[in-house]
Rosetta silent file (secondary structure, phi, psi, omega in degrees, C-alpha in Angstrom):
SEQUENCE: MKTSGGSDAAKRRAGESAAAAVDDGDVVGLGTGSTAAHAIRRLGERVDAGLDVRGVPTSFASRELAADRGIPLLDLDEATGPDAPGIDVAIDGADQVAVGDGGPTAGPLIKGGGAAHAREKLVDAAADRFLVVADPSKEAAALDRPVPVEVLPAGRSAVAEAVRAAGGEPTLRRAERKDGPVVTDNGNLVLDCSFGEIAEPSALATALSATPGVVEHGLFVDLADEVHVGTDSGVRVLTR
SCORE:     score description
SCORE:     0.000 S_00000001
   1 L     0.000   82.426 -176.619   -4.994   -4.749   -0.246 S_00000001
   2 L   -71.498  148.741  177.282   -3.826   -1.694   -2.124 S_00000001
   3 L   -91.353  146.916  175.099   -6.310    0.893   -3.279 S_00000001
   4 L  -111.324  173.267  179.710   -6.569    1.935   -6.889 S_00000001
   5 L   106.565  157.887 -178.073   -7.898    5.144   -8.365 S_00000001
   6 L    86.555  134.348 -178.119   -6.609    8.683   -8.657 S_00000001
   7 L   -76.359  154.818  178.032   -4.425    9.952  -11.458 S_00000001
   8 H   -64.773  -32.459  178.573   -0.664    9.751  -11.291 S_00000001
   9 H   -64.478  -40.541  178.391   -0.535   13.523  -11.826 S_00000001
  10 H   -65.313  -42.284  177.655   -2.703   14.098   -8.742 S_00000001
  11 H   -62.453  -41.429  179.934   -0.513   11.770   -6.682 S_00000001
  12 H   -63.481  -42.938  179.043    2.612   13.551   -7.907 S_00000001
  13 H   -61.252  -42.242  179.026    1.216   16.962   -6.943 S_00000001
  14 H   -63.132  -47.581 -178.963    0.379   15.705   -3.447 S_00000001
  15 H   -62.525  -43.060 -178.669    3.806   14.140   -2.948 S_00000001
  16 H   -70.670  -31.885  176.427    5.687   17.163   -4.219 S_00000001
  17 H   -63.122  -45.487  179.136    3.576   19.515   -2.085 S_00000001
  18 H   -67.690  -38.499  179.493    4.523   17.632    1.079 S_00000001
  19 H   -62.703  -29.056  179.042    8.167   17.387    0.005 S_00000001
  20 L   -68.769  -18.151 -179.254    8.239   21.186   -0.284 S_00000001
  21 L   -82.511   -5.885 -179.545    7.494   21.400    3.462 S_00000001
  22 L   -81.575  132.349 -178.704   10.826   19.750    4.328 S_00000001
  23 L  -103.766  160.162  176.672   13.512   22.153    5.568 S_00000001
  24 L   -57.687  132.769  179.844   17.287   21.980    5.413 S_00000001
  25 L    91.542   -5.586 -177.312   18.642   19.816    8.228 S_00000001
  26 L   -71.337  150.383  163.156   15.419   17.841    8.737 S_00000001
  27 E  -100.116  127.764 -168.410   15.184   14.145    9.475 S_00000001
  28 E  -121.663  126.698  170.607   12.307   12.863    7.336 S_00000001
  29 E   -74.714  128.834 -174.993   10.171    9.759    7.683 S_00000001
  30 E  -107.946  110.397 -174.502    9.813    8.220    4.232 S_00000001
  31 L   -77.303 -176.653 -174.161    6.494    6.496    3.693 S_00000001
  32 L  -120.537  144.866  177.520    5.441    3.631    1.474 S_00000001
  33 L   119.382  170.437 -172.520    3.190    3.550   -1.585 S_00000001
  34 H   -67.335  -34.582 -179.176    2.820    5.195   -4.967 S_00000001
  35 H   -77.645  -42.122  175.704    1.991    8.699   -3.679 S_00000001
  36 H   -62.383  -30.543  178.905    4.715    8.720   -1.017 S_00000001
  37 H   -62.210  -34.321  176.937    7.129    7.581   -3.722 S_00000001
  38 H   -64.939  -37.567  177.501    6.568   10.880   -5.535 S_00000001
  39 H   -64.738  -41.156  179.346    7.581   12.723   -2.354 S_00000001
  40 H   -64.192  -42.384  178.503   10.746   10.616   -2.093 S_00000001
  41 H   -62.358  -41.732  179.781   11.653   11.315   -5.713 S_00000001
  42 H   -66.869  -39.198  176.394   11.159   15.047   -5.204 S_00000001
  43 H   -62.806  -37.684  176.221   13.278   14.976   -2.040 S_00000001
  44 H   -60.449  -40.264  176.498   15.980   13.222   -4.053 S_00000001
  45 H   -63.439  -40.164  179.909   15.919   16.082   -6.559 S_00000001
  46 H   -69.750  -34.173  175.453   16.213   18.587   -3.711 S_00000001
  47 H   -64.458  -42.367  176.610   19.132   16.626   -2.234 S_00000001
  48 H   -58.729  -31.919 -178.785   20.842   16.788   -5.629 S_00000001
  49 L   -86.514    0.623  174.813   20.325   20.568   -5.510 S_00000001
  50 L   117.064   -1.929  179.253   21.985   20.825   -2.082 S_00000001
  51 L   -65.683  133.523  179.188   19.274   20.090    0.506 S_00000001
  52 L  -101.179   99.569  176.730   20.736   18.521    3.659 S_00000001
  53 L  -137.958  163.605  170.859   18.290   15.902    4.976 S_00000001
  54 E  -129.668  141.163 -176.015   18.344   12.349    6.267 S_00000001
  55 E  -108.626  147.746  174.281   15.552    9.876    5.691 S_00000001
  56 E  -116.576  103.404 -175.279   14.051    7.167    7.892 S_00000001
  57 E   -75.490  150.956 -179.503   12.429    4.570    5.592 S_00000001
  58 L  -102.275   -3.318 -177.800    9.280    2.702    6.589 S_00000001
  59 L  -160.820  169.107  173.841    9.749   -0.318    4.326 S_00000001
  60 H   -58.202  -42.752 -177.272   12.146   -2.183    2.081 S_00000001
  61 H   -63.601  -45.514 -178.964   10.582   -0.425   -0.909 S_00000001
  62 H   -69.306  -33.054  176.205   11.009    3.099    0.479 S_00000001
  63 H   -64.312  -45.068 -179.354   14.581    2.314    1.543 S_00000001
  64 H   -62.819  -44.815 -179.183   15.452    1.099   -1.955 S_00000001
  65 H   -65.404  -44.567 -179.141   13.894    4.133   -3.662 S_00000001
  66 H   -63.683  -41.914  178.666   15.513    6.628   -1.284 S_00000001
  67 H   -63.232  -40.383  178.771   18.939    5.016   -1.667 S_00000001
  68 H   -63.899  -30.183 -178.829   18.545    5.079   -5.451 S_00000001
  69 L   -92.934    6.119  173.175   17.723    8.812   -5.260 S_00000001
  70 L    79.350   21.611  178.723   20.773    9.589   -3.116 S_00000001
  71 L   -87.331  121.356  176.878   18.974   10.398    0.152 S_00000001
  72 L   -61.072  141.933 -172.109   21.167    9.640    3.213 S_00000001
  73 E  -121.495  149.888  172.250   19.381    7.191    5.502 S_00000001
  74 L  -125.630  148.562  167.378   19.037    6.463    9.207 S_00000001
  75 L   -76.841  160.249 -178.957   17.465    3.498   10.959 S_00000001
  76 H   -58.444  -40.955  179.462   14.596    4.314   13.299 S_00000001
  77 H   -62.582  -37.072  178.739   16.749    3.542   16.350 S_00000001
  78 H   -67.574  -29.945 -176.995   19.424    5.953   15.121 S_00000001
  79 H   -85.525  -26.750 -170.747   16.837    8.696   14.709 S_00000001
  80 H  -121.373    0.037 -179.715   14.928    8.258   17.951 S_00000001
  81 L   -76.613 -174.919  178.289   17.320    6.776   20.521 S_00000001
  82 L   -57.010  135.448 -179.844   19.186    8.654   23.287 S_00000001
  83 L    61.364   18.258  179.053   20.935   11.763   21.974 S_00000001
  84 L   -86.496  160.921 -175.946   19.364   11.088   18.556 S_00000001
  85 L   -72.914  -18.511 -173.791   18.122   13.912   16.307 S_00000001
  86 L    79.836  172.819  178.255   14.474   12.807   16.287 S_00000001
  87 E  -109.609  118.718 -176.351   12.192   12.848   13.257 S_00000001
  88 E   -76.301  -42.370 -176.736   11.118   16.338   12.191 S_00000001
  89 E  -151.376  141.375  173.388    8.510   15.392    9.631 S_00000001
  90 E  -117.913  140.384  178.214    7.089   12.182    8.179 S_00000001
  91 E  -122.263  122.565 -175.239    5.470   11.934    4.743 S_00000001
  92 E  -150.531  158.207  179.353    3.257    8.945    4.053 S_00000001
  93 E   -90.041 -174.500  178.283    0.263    7.894    2.002 S_00000001
  94 L  -151.985  152.093  175.225   -3.136    6.533    3.054 S_00000001
  95 L   -89.463  -26.161  175.136   -5.691    4.097    1.718 S_00000001
  96 E  -157.997  140.270  179.018   -8.594    6.131    3.096 S_00000001
  97 E  -126.357  124.971  176.533   -8.901    9.486    4.887 S_00000001
  98 E   -81.559  124.536 -178.903  -12.002   10.531    6.816 S_00000001
  99 L  -123.240   20.452  178.219  -12.830   14.160    6.045 S_00000001
 100 L    60.697 -127.087 -177.746  -16.295   14.391    7.584 S_00000001
 101 L   -89.856   19.863  179.744  -18.611   16.400    5.372 S_00000001
 102 L    90.363   10.368  179.685  -15.767   17.389    3.071 S_00000001
 103 L   -74.783 -169.473 -171.405  -14.673   20.353    5.170 S_00000001
 104 L   -86.148   20.581 -174.614  -11.085   21.492    5.821 S_00000001
 105 E  -110.235  133.659  176.674  -10.368   19.010    8.624 S_00000001
 106 L   -88.524  127.988 -179.880   -8.194   15.899    8.385 S_00000001
 107 L  -107.307 -157.419  179.977   -9.568   12.951   10.313 S_00000001
 108 L   -68.648  163.833 -175.513   -8.432    9.380   11.028 S_00000001
 109 E  -125.554  158.663  161.775   -6.859    7.200    8.359 S_00000001
 110 E  -115.443  127.341  178.136   -6.729    3.627    7.199 S_00000001
 111 L  -129.575  169.365  176.155   -3.289    2.510    6.050 S_00000001
 112 L   116.952    9.201  176.852   -1.652   -0.809    5.325 S_00000001
 113 L   -60.222  -28.195  177.610   -2.462   -1.535    1.692 S_00000001
 114 L   -98.085    9.103  177.917    1.218   -2.251    1.210 S_00000001
 115 L    61.970   26.987  179.127    1.442   -4.258    4.473 S_00000001
 116 L  -112.077   15.335 -168.884    3.974   -1.781    5.897 S_00000001
 117 H   -68.853  -24.863  178.507    1.687   -0.158    8.477 S_00000001
 118 H   -65.014  -49.734  178.892    3.525   -1.419   11.586 S_00000001
 119 H   -71.366  -35.046  177.328    6.760    0.337   10.642 S_00000001
 120 H   -60.210  -43.841 -178.008    4.855    3.263    9.168 S_00000001
 121 H   -66.611  -37.681  176.492    3.048    3.871   12.452 S_00000001
 122 H   -57.706  -48.159 -176.834    6.317    3.739   14.407 S_00000001
 123 H   -72.343  -46.171 -176.298    7.875    6.388   12.183 S_00000001
 124 H   -64.866  -38.637  179.849    4.774    8.544   11.688 S_00000001
 125 H   -71.511  -28.072 -178.921    3.964    8.631   15.412 S_00000001
 126 H   -78.829  -16.941 -174.712    7.556    9.541   16.301 S_00000001
 127 E   -77.115  147.503  174.457    7.614   12.540   13.940 S_00000001
 128 E   -64.196  -35.523  176.725    7.017   16.098   15.117 S_00000001
 129 E  -135.312  137.747  178.116    4.741   16.540   12.080 S_00000001
 130 E  -118.699  114.809 -179.393    2.998   13.872   10.037 S_00000001
 131 E  -106.607  123.079  178.386    1.981   14.868    6.506 S_00000001
 132 E   -95.874  138.532  177.538   -0.323   12.540    4.595 S_00000001
 133 E  -116.547  132.352 -173.761   -0.278   12.542    0.798 S_00000001
 134 E  -155.824  167.383  170.159   -3.354   11.376   -1.095 S_00000001
 135 L  -112.570  169.004 -173.442   -5.550   11.864   -4.130 S_00000001
 136 H   -59.716  -24.093 -179.574   -9.321   12.586   -3.998 S_00000001
 137 H   -66.850  -14.885 -179.639  -10.242    8.903   -4.393 S_00000001
 138 H   -90.429   -8.967 -179.203   -8.922    8.306   -0.859 S_00000001
 139 E   -80.982  144.011  178.269  -11.291   10.818    0.806 S_00000001
 140 E  -151.555  151.279  177.060  -14.453    9.562    2.506 S_00000001
 141 L   -66.512  -32.904  176.895  -17.115   10.930    4.813 S_00000001
 142 L  -148.239  149.257  178.703  -16.448    7.980    7.142 S_00000001
 143 L   -67.631  132.058  177.855  -13.912    5.151    7.158 S_00000001
 144 L  -146.810    6.470  176.445  -15.353    1.970    5.683 S_00000001
 145 L   -78.504  156.931  173.123  -12.481    0.095    4.051 S_00000001
 146 L   -58.086  140.720 -179.380  -11.191   -3.176    5.529 S_00000001
 147 E   -92.863  118.375  175.956   -8.634   -2.521    8.266 S_00000001
 148 E   -69.499  132.955  178.919   -5.303   -4.301    7.734 S_00000001
 149 E  -127.442  115.629  176.226   -4.166   -6.079   10.887 S_00000001
 150 E   -81.491  128.778 -174.850   -0.643   -7.502   11.084 S_00000001
 151 E  -129.339  150.110  169.790   -0.658  -10.648   13.211 S_00000001
 152 L   -62.916  136.967 -178.897    1.857  -13.135   14.529 S_00000001
 153 H   -52.665  -39.628 -179.252    1.534  -16.307   12.420 S_00000001
 154 H   -69.921  -17.826 -177.171    0.790  -18.397   15.530 S_00000001
 155 H  -101.536    7.310 -173.857   -1.967  -15.966   16.513 S_00000001
 156 H   -56.311  -50.758 -176.097   -3.810  -15.849   13.212 S_00000001
 157 H   -67.051  -41.279 -179.501   -6.825  -17.955   14.270 S_00000001
 158 H   -64.739  -41.373  178.770   -7.151  -16.358   17.709 S_00000001
 159 H   -66.710  -41.189  178.974   -7.051  -12.850   16.251 S_00000001
 160 H   -58.610  -41.147  178.069   -9.573  -13.804   13.566 S_00000001
 161 H   -65.578  -39.881  178.932  -11.984  -14.977   16.267 S_00000001
 162 H   -65.267  -37.683  177.701  -11.498  -11.746   18.229 S_00000001
 163 H   -63.945  -43.943  178.291  -12.205   -9.712   15.099 S_00000001
 164 H   -62.219  -39.719  178.938  -15.440  -11.637   14.510 S_00000001
 165 H   -64.171  -27.194  179.070  -16.439  -11.062   18.130 S_00000001
 166 L   -87.914    4.057  177.486  -15.928   -7.327   17.554 S_00000001
 167 L    95.134   11.646 -178.655  -18.269   -7.394   14.554 S_00000001
 168 L  -105.897  168.458  176.573  -15.661   -7.723   11.813 S_00000001
 169 E  -124.461  107.441 -176.722  -14.973  -10.239    9.065 S_00000001
 170 E   -85.986  142.977  175.409  -11.263  -11.139    8.687 S_00000001
 171 E  -132.350  125.421  177.595   -9.710  -12.315    5.423 S_00000001
 172 E   -66.786  128.214  179.977   -6.146  -13.555    5.176 S_00000001
 173 L   -75.470  123.855 -179.871   -4.312  -11.462    2.583 S_00000001
 174 E   -94.119  146.867 -179.796   -3.015  -13.652   -0.213 S_00000001
 175 L   -78.069  152.845  174.147    0.120  -12.874   -2.177 S_00000001
 176 L   -95.392  142.790  177.568    0.050  -12.076   -5.868 S_00000001
 177 L    61.829   22.815  170.722    2.142  -14.110   -8.312 S_00000001
 178 L  -158.665  155.062  176.383    3.030  -16.663   -5.617 S_00000001
 179 L   -77.308  145.998  174.776    1.244  -19.315   -3.624 S_00000001
 180 L    99.731 -176.000 -174.788    0.388  -18.546   -0.023 S_00000001
 181 E   -85.013  165.880  168.786   -0.207  -15.426    2.074 S_00000001
 182 L   -68.079  135.898  174.935    1.443  -12.021    2.112 S_00000001
 183 L  -116.895  125.119 -176.280    4.357  -11.955    4.564 S_00000001
 184 L   -72.379  170.808  175.042    5.303   -8.528    5.945 S_00000001
 185 L   -60.129  -19.578  179.520    8.822   -7.131    6.239 S_00000001
 186 L   -92.916    0.545  178.655    8.555   -8.225    9.888 S_00000001
 187 L    84.565   19.208 -176.845    7.784  -11.852    9.000 S_00000001
 188 L  -111.886  176.707  178.879    4.111  -11.704    9.967 S_00000001
 189 E  -104.049  165.440  179.691    0.728  -12.215    8.271 S_00000001
 190 E  -125.831  127.235  169.691   -1.994   -9.690    7.429 S_00000001
 191 E  -103.297  125.545  172.517   -5.726  -10.029    8.032 S_00000001
 192 E   -91.792  115.509 -167.931   -7.904   -7.540    6.136 S_00000001
 193 E  -111.593  112.735 -178.280  -10.802   -6.966    8.536 S_00000001
 194 E   -90.527  124.449  177.693  -14.078   -5.554    7.240 S_00000001
 195 L  -117.361    5.643 -172.242  -16.254   -3.738    9.800 S_00000001
 196 L    71.048 -152.554  177.313  -18.458   -1.798    7.389 S_00000001
 197 L   -68.830  128.450 -175.885  -18.711    1.892    8.238 S_00000001
 198 L   -94.317  103.111 -175.587  -16.543    2.538   11.288 S_00000001
 199 L   -73.945  -32.972 -177.225  -18.517    4.848   13.550 S_00000001
 200 L  -131.301   81.110 -178.000  -15.883    5.044   16.295 S_00000001
 201 H   -57.527  -37.352 -178.312  -12.365    4.582   14.869 S_00000001
 202 H   -64.550  -43.517  179.925  -10.698    5.381   18.199 S_00000001
 203 H   -65.320  -41.086  178.768  -12.637    2.691   20.079 S_00000001
 204 H   -66.883  -39.864  178.017  -11.945    0.096   17.388 S_00000001
 205 H   -60.014  -42.460  179.097   -8.260    1.032   17.350 S_00000001
 206 H   -64.004  -42.869 -179.172   -8.078    0.520   21.111 S_00000001
 207 H   -64.795  -42.753  179.630   -9.817   -2.850   20.897 S_00000001
 208 H   -66.241  -41.754 -179.787   -7.535   -4.119   18.137 S_00000001
 209 H   -62.515  -29.797 -177.663   -4.401   -2.933   19.936 S_00000001
 210 L   -85.527   -1.811 -176.995   -5.474   -4.833   23.049 S_00000001
 211 L   -83.655  119.896  178.187   -5.962   -8.125   21.176 S_00000001
 212 L   -58.620  136.222 -178.276   -3.195  -10.678   21.892 S_00000001
 213 L    98.970  -18.181  177.064   -1.411  -11.673   18.692 S_00000001
 214 E   -80.953  123.549  174.991   -1.957   -8.317   16.979 S_00000001
 215 E   -81.863  -48.854  177.172    1.348   -6.692   16.041 S_00000001
 216 E  -166.680  154.699  178.145   -0.238   -3.518   14.633 S_00000001
 217 E  -120.157  167.926 -173.467   -3.384   -2.381   12.842 S_00000001
 218 L   -93.231   11.648  173.161   -3.992    0.108   10.060 S_00000001
 219 E   -84.817  119.550  178.336   -6.160    2.619   11.928 S_00000001
 220 E  -111.213  102.488 -174.156   -4.180    5.848   12.374 S_00000001
 221 L  -110.636  131.091  178.166   -6.170    8.008   14.784 S_00000001
 222 L    57.904   36.328  178.619   -5.136   11.541   15.876 S_00000001
 223 L  -113.781  -38.197 -174.543   -1.782   11.254   14.111 S_00000001
 224 L   -74.493  128.332  174.820   -2.069   13.232   10.857 S_00000001
 225 L   -89.851  -35.387  177.989   -1.278   16.939   11.121 S_00000001
 226 E  -143.636  149.192  169.662   -1.943   17.697    7.449 S_00000001
 227 E  -121.949  118.132  177.842   -3.360   15.862    4.447 S_00000001
 228 E   -94.767  108.879 -177.196   -2.090   17.064    1.072 S_00000001
 229 E  -101.521  110.188  177.907   -4.729   16.081   -1.489 S_00000001
 230 E   -78.704  137.653  178.169   -3.488   16.323   -5.053 S_00000001
 231 L  -124.258 -177.215  179.017   -6.088   17.159   -7.702 S_00000001
 232 L   -70.242  -16.246 -176.097   -6.038   17.657  -11.452 S_00000001
 233 L  -122.057   -7.290 -178.112   -5.425   21.376  -10.943 S_00000001
 234 L   173.870 -147.992 -177.766   -3.505   21.736   -7.673 S_00000001
 235 E  -137.397  132.169  170.466   -3.339   20.660   -4.037 S_00000001
 236 E  -102.954  133.656  179.788   -5.798   21.034   -1.150 S_00000001
 237 E  -110.034  116.114  175.079   -4.281   20.926    2.325 S_00000001
 238 E   -95.812  141.402 -178.711   -6.497   19.636    5.156 S_00000001
 239 E  -122.080  155.035 -179.678   -5.377   20.280    8.722 S_00000001
 240 L   -81.225    0.000    0.000   -6.195   18.606   12.028 S_00000001
């Protein structure tokens, strides 16, 4: 369930701002979505100009774009295994960012509009720094968008019942331009779970993670170090 809104210029400014934070020699997590794509394109330009980086893609789409832009790639296991270099910084988008009363603090996120949140969370959590790129339409005083939950196909009904018991309403995500549901890069299904305004994202994240059949959910709590918000005139950087 991708979010719409926000100008392409604002998204580009956010992506390029985060890409500017990447240093020579870094291993970079490459996120998924239209705003993260601007960061990948800018990194490709910097690689053409001599920047030495390696990217860890979070989805088929980000891998394809990075390869097309000439960014050398590593698998997650190559970046984080024994004697591996680690991930210095990850750049990824968000479907919603809680910013409280609009002050300078970055709060929890909802991700998963592109159904890549399981791999995104692996990469983003492994990074020394996680930079979120967004436009103003993604900011909110409190999280209230449906939370994407990736589920094992055999566990779809059981997870749906657990979501209802927790006060949510699950909806199976349907594919566009084909019959049937969305299938993730991992071969699983996605339930978009509406809870209304989420007063305690950390508690809900814990409950979803503990539900048998859940592969991963789209609540990213205490992970973002910075949020680069592109606007029509520049970039605002929120920090945790």
